[in-house]
Coordinates of C-alpha atoms and ligand atoms in Angstrom, one line a residue:
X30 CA -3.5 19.1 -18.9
X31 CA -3.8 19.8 -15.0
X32 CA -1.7 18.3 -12.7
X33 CA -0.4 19.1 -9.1
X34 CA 3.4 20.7 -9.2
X35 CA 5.7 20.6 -5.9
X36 CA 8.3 23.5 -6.7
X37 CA 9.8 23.3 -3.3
X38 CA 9.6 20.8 -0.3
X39 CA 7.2 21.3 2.5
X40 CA 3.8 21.3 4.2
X41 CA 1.0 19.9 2.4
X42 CA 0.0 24.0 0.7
X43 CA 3.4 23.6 -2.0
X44 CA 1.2 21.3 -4.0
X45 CA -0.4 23.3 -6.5
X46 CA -2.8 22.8 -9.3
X47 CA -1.2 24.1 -12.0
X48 CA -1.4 24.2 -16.1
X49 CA 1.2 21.5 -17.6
X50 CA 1.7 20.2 -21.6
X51 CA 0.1 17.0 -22.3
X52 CA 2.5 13.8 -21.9
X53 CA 3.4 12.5 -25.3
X54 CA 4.4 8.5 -25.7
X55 CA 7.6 7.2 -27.1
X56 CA 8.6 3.9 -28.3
X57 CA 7.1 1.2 -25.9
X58 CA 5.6 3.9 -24.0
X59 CA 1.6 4.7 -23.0
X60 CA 0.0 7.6 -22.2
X61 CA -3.0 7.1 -19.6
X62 CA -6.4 9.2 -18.9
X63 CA -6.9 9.3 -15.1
X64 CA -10.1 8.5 -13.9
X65 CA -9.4 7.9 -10.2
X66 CA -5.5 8.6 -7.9
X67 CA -4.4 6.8 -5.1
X68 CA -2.7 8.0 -1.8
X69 CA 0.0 7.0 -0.2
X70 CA 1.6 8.1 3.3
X71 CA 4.9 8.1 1.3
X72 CA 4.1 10.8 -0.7
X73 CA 3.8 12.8 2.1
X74 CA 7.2 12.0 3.4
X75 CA 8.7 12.7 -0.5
X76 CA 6.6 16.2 -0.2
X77 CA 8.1 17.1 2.9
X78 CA 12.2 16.2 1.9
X79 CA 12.6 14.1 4.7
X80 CA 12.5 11.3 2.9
X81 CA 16.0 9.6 1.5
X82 CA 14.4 9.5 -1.9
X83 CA 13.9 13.1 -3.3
X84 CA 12.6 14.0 -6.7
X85 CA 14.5 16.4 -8.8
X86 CA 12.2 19.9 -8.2
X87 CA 9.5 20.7 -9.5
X88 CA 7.9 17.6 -9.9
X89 CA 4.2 15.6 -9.6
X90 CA 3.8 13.4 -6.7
X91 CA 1.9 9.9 -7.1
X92 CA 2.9 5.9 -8.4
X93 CA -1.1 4.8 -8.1
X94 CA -3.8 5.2 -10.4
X95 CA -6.6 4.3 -12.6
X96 CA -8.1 5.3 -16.4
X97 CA -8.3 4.4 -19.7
X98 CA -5.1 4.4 -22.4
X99 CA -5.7 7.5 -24.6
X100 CA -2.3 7.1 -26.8
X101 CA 0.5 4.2 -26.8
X102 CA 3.6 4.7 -28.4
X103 CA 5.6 2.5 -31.0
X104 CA 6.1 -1.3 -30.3
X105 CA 3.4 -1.6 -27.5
X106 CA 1.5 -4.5 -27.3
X107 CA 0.1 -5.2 -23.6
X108 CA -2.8 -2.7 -24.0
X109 CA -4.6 -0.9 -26.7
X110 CA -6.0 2.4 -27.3
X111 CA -9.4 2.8 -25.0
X112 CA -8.7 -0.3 -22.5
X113 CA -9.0 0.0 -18.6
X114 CA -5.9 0.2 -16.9
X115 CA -4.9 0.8 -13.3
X116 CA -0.7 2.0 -13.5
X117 CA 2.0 0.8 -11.6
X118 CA 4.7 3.8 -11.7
X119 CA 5.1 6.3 -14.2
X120 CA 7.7 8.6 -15.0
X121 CA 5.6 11.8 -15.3
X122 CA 3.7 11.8 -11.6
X123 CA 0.1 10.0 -11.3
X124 CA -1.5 14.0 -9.2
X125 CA -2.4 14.8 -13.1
X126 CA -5.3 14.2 -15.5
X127 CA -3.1 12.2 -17.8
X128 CA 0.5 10.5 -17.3
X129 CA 3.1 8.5 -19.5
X130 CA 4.3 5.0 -18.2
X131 CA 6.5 2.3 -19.7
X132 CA 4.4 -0.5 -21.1
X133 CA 5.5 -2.5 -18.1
X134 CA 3.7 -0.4 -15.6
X135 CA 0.1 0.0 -17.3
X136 CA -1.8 -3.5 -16.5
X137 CA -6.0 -4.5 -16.9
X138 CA -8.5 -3.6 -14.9
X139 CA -11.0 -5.8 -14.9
X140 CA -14.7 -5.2 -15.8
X141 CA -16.5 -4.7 -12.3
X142 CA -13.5 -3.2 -10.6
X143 CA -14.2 0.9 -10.5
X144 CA -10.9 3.3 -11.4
X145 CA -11.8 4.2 -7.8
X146 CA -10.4 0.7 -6.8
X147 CA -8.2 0.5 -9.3
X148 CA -6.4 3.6 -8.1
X149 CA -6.2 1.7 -4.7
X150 CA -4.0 -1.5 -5.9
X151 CA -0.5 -0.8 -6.6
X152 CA 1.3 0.1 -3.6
X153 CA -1.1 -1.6 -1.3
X154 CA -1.5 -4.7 -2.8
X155 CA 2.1 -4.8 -4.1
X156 CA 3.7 -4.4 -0.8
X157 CA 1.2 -7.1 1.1
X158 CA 1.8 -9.4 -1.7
X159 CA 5.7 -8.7 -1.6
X160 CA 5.6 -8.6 2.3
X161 CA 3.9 -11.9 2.5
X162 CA 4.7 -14.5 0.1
X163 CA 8.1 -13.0 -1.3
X164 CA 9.9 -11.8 1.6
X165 CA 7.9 -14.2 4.4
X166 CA 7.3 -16.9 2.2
X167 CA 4.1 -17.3 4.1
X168 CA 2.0 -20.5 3.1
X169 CA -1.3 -22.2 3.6
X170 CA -2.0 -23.1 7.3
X171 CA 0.3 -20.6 9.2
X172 CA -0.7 -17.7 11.3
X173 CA -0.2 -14.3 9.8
X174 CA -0.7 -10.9 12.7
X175 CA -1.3 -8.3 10.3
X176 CA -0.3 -5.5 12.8
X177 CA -2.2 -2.5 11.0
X178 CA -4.8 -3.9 9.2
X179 CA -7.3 -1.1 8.7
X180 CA -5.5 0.9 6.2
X181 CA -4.6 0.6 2.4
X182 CA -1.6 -2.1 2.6
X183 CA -3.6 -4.2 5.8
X184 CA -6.5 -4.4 3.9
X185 CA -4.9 -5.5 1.3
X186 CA -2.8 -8.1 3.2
X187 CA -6.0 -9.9 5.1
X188 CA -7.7 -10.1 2.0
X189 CA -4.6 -12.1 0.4
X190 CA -3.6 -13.8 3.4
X191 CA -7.6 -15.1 3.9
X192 CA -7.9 -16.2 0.5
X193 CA -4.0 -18.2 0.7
X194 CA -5.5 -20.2 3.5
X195 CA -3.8 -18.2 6.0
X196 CA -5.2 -17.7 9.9
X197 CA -5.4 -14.4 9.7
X198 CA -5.4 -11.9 12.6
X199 CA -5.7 -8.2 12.0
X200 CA -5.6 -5.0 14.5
X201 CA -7.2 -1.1 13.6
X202 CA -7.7 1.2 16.5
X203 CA -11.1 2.3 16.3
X204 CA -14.6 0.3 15.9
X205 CA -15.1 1.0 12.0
X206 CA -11.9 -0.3 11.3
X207 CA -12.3 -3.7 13.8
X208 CA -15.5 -4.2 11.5
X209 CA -14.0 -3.7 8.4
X210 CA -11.4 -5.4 8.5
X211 CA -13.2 -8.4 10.0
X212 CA -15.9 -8.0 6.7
X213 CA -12.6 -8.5 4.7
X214 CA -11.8 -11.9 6.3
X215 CA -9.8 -11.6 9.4
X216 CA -10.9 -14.4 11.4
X217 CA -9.8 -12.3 14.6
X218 CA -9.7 -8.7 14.7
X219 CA -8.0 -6.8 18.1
X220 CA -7.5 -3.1 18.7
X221 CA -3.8 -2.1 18.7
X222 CA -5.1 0.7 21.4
X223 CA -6.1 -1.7 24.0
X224 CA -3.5 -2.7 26.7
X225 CA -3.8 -6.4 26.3
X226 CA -4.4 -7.3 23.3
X227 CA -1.2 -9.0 22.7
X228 CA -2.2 -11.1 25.6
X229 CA -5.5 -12.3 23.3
X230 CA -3.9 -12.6 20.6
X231 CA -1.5 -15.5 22.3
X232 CA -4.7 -16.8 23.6
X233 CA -5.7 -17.1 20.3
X234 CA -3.8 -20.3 19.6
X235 CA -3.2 -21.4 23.1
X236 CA 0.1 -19.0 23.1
X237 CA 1.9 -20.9 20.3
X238 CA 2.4 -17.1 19.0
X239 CA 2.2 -16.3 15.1
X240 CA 4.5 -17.7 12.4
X241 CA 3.9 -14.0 10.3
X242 CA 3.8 -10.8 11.1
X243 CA 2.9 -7.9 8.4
X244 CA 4.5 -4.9 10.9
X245 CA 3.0 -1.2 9.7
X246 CA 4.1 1.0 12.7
X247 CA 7.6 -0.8 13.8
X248 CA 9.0 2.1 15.5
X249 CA 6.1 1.6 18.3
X250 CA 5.8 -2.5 17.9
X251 CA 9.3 -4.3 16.7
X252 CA 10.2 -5.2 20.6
X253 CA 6.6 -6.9 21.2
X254 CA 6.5 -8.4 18.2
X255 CA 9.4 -10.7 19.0
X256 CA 7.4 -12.0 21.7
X257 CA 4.2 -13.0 20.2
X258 CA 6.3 -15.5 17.4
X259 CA 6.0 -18.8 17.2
X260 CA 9.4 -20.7 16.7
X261 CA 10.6 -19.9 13.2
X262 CA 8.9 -16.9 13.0
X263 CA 9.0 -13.8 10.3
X264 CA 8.1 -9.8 11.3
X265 CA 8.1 -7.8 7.9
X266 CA 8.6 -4.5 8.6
X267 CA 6.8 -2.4 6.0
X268 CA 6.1 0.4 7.7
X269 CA 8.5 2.3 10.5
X270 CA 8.8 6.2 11.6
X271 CA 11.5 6.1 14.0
X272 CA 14.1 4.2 16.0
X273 CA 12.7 1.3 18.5
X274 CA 14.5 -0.8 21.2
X275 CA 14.4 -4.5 20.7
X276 CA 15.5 -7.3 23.0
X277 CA 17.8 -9.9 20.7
X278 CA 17.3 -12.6 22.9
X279 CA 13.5 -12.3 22.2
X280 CA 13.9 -13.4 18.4
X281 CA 17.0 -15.7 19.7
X282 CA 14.8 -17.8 21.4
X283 CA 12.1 -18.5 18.5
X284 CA 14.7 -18.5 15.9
X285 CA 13.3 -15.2 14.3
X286 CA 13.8 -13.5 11.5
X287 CA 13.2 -9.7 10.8
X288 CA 12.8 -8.5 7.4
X289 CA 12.8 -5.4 5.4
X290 CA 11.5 -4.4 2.4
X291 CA 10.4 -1.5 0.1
X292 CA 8.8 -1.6 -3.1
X293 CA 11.1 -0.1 -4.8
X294 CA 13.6 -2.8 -4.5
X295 CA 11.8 -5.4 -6.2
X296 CA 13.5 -6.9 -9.3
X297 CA 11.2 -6.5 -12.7
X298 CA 10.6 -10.6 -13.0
X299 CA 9.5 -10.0 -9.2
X300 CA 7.1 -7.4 -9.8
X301 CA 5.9 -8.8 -12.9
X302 CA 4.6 -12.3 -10.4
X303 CA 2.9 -9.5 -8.2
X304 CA 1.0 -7.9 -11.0
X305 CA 0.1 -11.2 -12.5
X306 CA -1.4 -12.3 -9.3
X307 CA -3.3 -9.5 -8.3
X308 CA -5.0 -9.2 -11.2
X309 CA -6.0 -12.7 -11.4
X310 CA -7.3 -11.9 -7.8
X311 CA -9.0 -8.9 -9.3
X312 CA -10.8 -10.4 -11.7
X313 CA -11.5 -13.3 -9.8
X314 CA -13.1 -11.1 -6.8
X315 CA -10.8 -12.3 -4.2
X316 CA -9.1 -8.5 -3.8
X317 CA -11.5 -5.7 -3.5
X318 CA -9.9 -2.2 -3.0
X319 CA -11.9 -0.4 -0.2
X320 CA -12.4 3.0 -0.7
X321 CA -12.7 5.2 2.3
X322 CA -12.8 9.0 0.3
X323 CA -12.5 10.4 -2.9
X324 CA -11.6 13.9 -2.8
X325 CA -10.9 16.6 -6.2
X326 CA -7.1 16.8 -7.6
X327 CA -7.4 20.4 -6.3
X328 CA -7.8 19.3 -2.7
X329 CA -4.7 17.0 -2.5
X330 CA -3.3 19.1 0.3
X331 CA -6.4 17.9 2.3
X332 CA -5.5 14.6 1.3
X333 CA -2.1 14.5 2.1
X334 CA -3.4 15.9 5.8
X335 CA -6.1 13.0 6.2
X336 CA -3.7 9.9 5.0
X337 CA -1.5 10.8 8.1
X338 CA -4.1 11.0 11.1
X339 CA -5.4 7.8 12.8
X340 CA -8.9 5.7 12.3
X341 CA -7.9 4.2 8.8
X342 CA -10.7 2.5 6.7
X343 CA -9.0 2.2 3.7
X344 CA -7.9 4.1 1.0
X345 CA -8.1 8.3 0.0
X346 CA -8.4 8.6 -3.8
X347 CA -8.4 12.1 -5.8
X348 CA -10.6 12.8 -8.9
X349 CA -9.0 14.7 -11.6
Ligands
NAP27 P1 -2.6 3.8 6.1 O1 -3.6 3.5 5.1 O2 -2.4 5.2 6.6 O3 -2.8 2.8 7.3 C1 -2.0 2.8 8.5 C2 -2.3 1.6 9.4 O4 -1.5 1.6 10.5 C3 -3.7 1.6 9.9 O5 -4.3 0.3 9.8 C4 -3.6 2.1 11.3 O6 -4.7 1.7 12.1 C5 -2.3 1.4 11.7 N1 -1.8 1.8 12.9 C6 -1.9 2.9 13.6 N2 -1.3 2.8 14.8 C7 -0.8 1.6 15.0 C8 -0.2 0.8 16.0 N3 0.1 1.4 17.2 N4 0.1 -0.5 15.7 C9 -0.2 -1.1 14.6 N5 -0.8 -0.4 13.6 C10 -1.1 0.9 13.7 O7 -1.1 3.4 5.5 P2 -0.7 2.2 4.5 O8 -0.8 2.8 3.1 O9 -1.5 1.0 4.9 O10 0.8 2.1 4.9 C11 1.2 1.6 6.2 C12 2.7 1.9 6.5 O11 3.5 1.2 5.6 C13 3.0 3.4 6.3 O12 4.0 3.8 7.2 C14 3.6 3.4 4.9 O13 4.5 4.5 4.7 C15 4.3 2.1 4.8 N6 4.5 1.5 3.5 C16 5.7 1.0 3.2 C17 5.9 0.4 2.0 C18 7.2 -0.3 1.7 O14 7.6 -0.5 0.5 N7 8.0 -0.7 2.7 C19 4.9 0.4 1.0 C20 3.6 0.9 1.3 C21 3.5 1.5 2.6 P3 -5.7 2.8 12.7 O15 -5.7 4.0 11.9 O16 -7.0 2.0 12.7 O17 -5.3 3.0 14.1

């Protein structure tokens, strides 16, 4: 099979397309066709080795995808030979026309969802659903600022928050993003470029602040979130690249809390809760992964360029 190889760590051109033996499964173990690959910003960090998790060299980048089980090994039971699947993890790198997960990572993809969508759900949708309801605790009623809304985990985030009974208020920084993310049901949507929005978004509900926020870029907004909480509020950070200054006495006064999380970290009975509700949201229509360009497995250097520069509409899949 084909699948992109990283031999050594670096710009975008060290991923190659290169000839690799087929994945075969073991016990409890499935091998998956790819139909459609999700990308993450964190792959680019990996790519690079500036990350604090490296792979052992060479290896295949990628967690997300989408395509049909083509063999399963002994003892495996959630899926059968042929079904629909979008992964969750794999062990052999999801930049590949096939790949071998454990049975725990392959879950259905419902009829009506494309592999193009499907290749957009684990990481997004797994770190907004983490982000708000496991780490947040957020519930019906309260306020939730999802601060980067535009791209694949804010997207994501809205369209659970909206359909939880959330207020939701999301922020892109160009037009097409403002719309789209208002089309996925934030009831407000503000451009993180402009220099007041923080000021509207406290006029939103006459400056009783948020009870959530879902923070994507919290080296630039940490220190401002604090002072757009309501009392007892919670900032997630999910996404941060670099240090930020922060005045204590800002989440002091609101008893605030900040905090962290990476998807890595969630327990298996955890995860398993995540996967179970996002399908059911999946199949019920509730989450729909927006898909903003589907480039070819060969071009995943230009991928890996465009899922780092501003205007996000949603997610960059790769075809195999
Ligand atoms: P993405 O698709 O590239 O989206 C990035 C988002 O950040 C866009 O909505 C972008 O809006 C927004 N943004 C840009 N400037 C901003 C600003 N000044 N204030 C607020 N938002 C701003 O990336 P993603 O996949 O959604 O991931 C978002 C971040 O979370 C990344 O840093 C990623 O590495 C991280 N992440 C962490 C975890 C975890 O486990 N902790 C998991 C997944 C992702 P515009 O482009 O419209 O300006």
């Amino acid at each position: 099979m084909k699948a992109i190889r990283v031999h050594e760590f670096g710009g975008p051109e060290v991923m190659q397309l290169e000839e690799v033996p087929d994945p075969q499964p073991g016990a409890g173990q499935v091998v998956v066709r790819l139909h459609a690959i999700g990308v993450n910003p964190v792959e680019t960090y990996i790519r690079s080795g500036t990350y604090a998790m490296k792979p052992a060299l060479p290896y295949t980048p990628g967690s997300d995808a989408a395509g049909t089980v083509e063999t399963i090994g002994d003892g495996v039971k959630a899926v059968k030979v042929g079904e629909r699947v979008y992964i969750a993890g794999t062990s052999t790198g999801a930049y590949a026309e096939l790949v071998l997960c454990d049975e725990s990572q392959v879950h259905p993809l419902p009829e009506g969802v494309s592999f193009q969508q499907g290749a957009g759900v684990n990481t997004p949708y797994a770190t907004a659903y983490r982000a708000l309801f496991q780490r947040a605790r957020a519930v019906s009623g309260e306020t939730v600022l999802v601060h980067g809304a535009s791209g694949g985990v804010g997207i994501a985030a809205v369209q659970l928050a909206r359909a939880a009974g959330l207020t939701v208020i999301g922020t892109a920084g160009t037009s097409e993003g403002l719309q789209l993310i208002t089309e996925q049901g934030a009831h407000y949507a503000l451009n993180h470029h402009d220099p007041d929005y923080l000021q509207e978004l406290l006029a939103i509900n006459c400056a009783r602040g948020v009870d959530v926020i879902i923070e994507m870029l919290a080296n630039v907004n940490l220190g401002r979130d604090l002072t757009v909480l309501a009392k007892g509020g919670r900032v997630v950070v999910v996404g941060s690249r670099g240090k930020v200054e922060i005045n204590p006495r800002d989440a002091m006064a609101r008893d605030a809390t900040i905090l962290g999380m990476t998807l890595p970290n969630v327990p298996p009975t955890e995860l398993a809760a995540i996967h179970a509700a996002i399908g059911a949201g999946l199949a019920q229509g509730t989450l729909r992964p927006i898909i903003s360009r589907e480039l070819p497995l060969a071009e995943a250097a230009a991928a890996h360029e465009a899922v780092m520069q501003p205007g996000a509409h949603g997610k960059i899949v790769l075809i195999p």
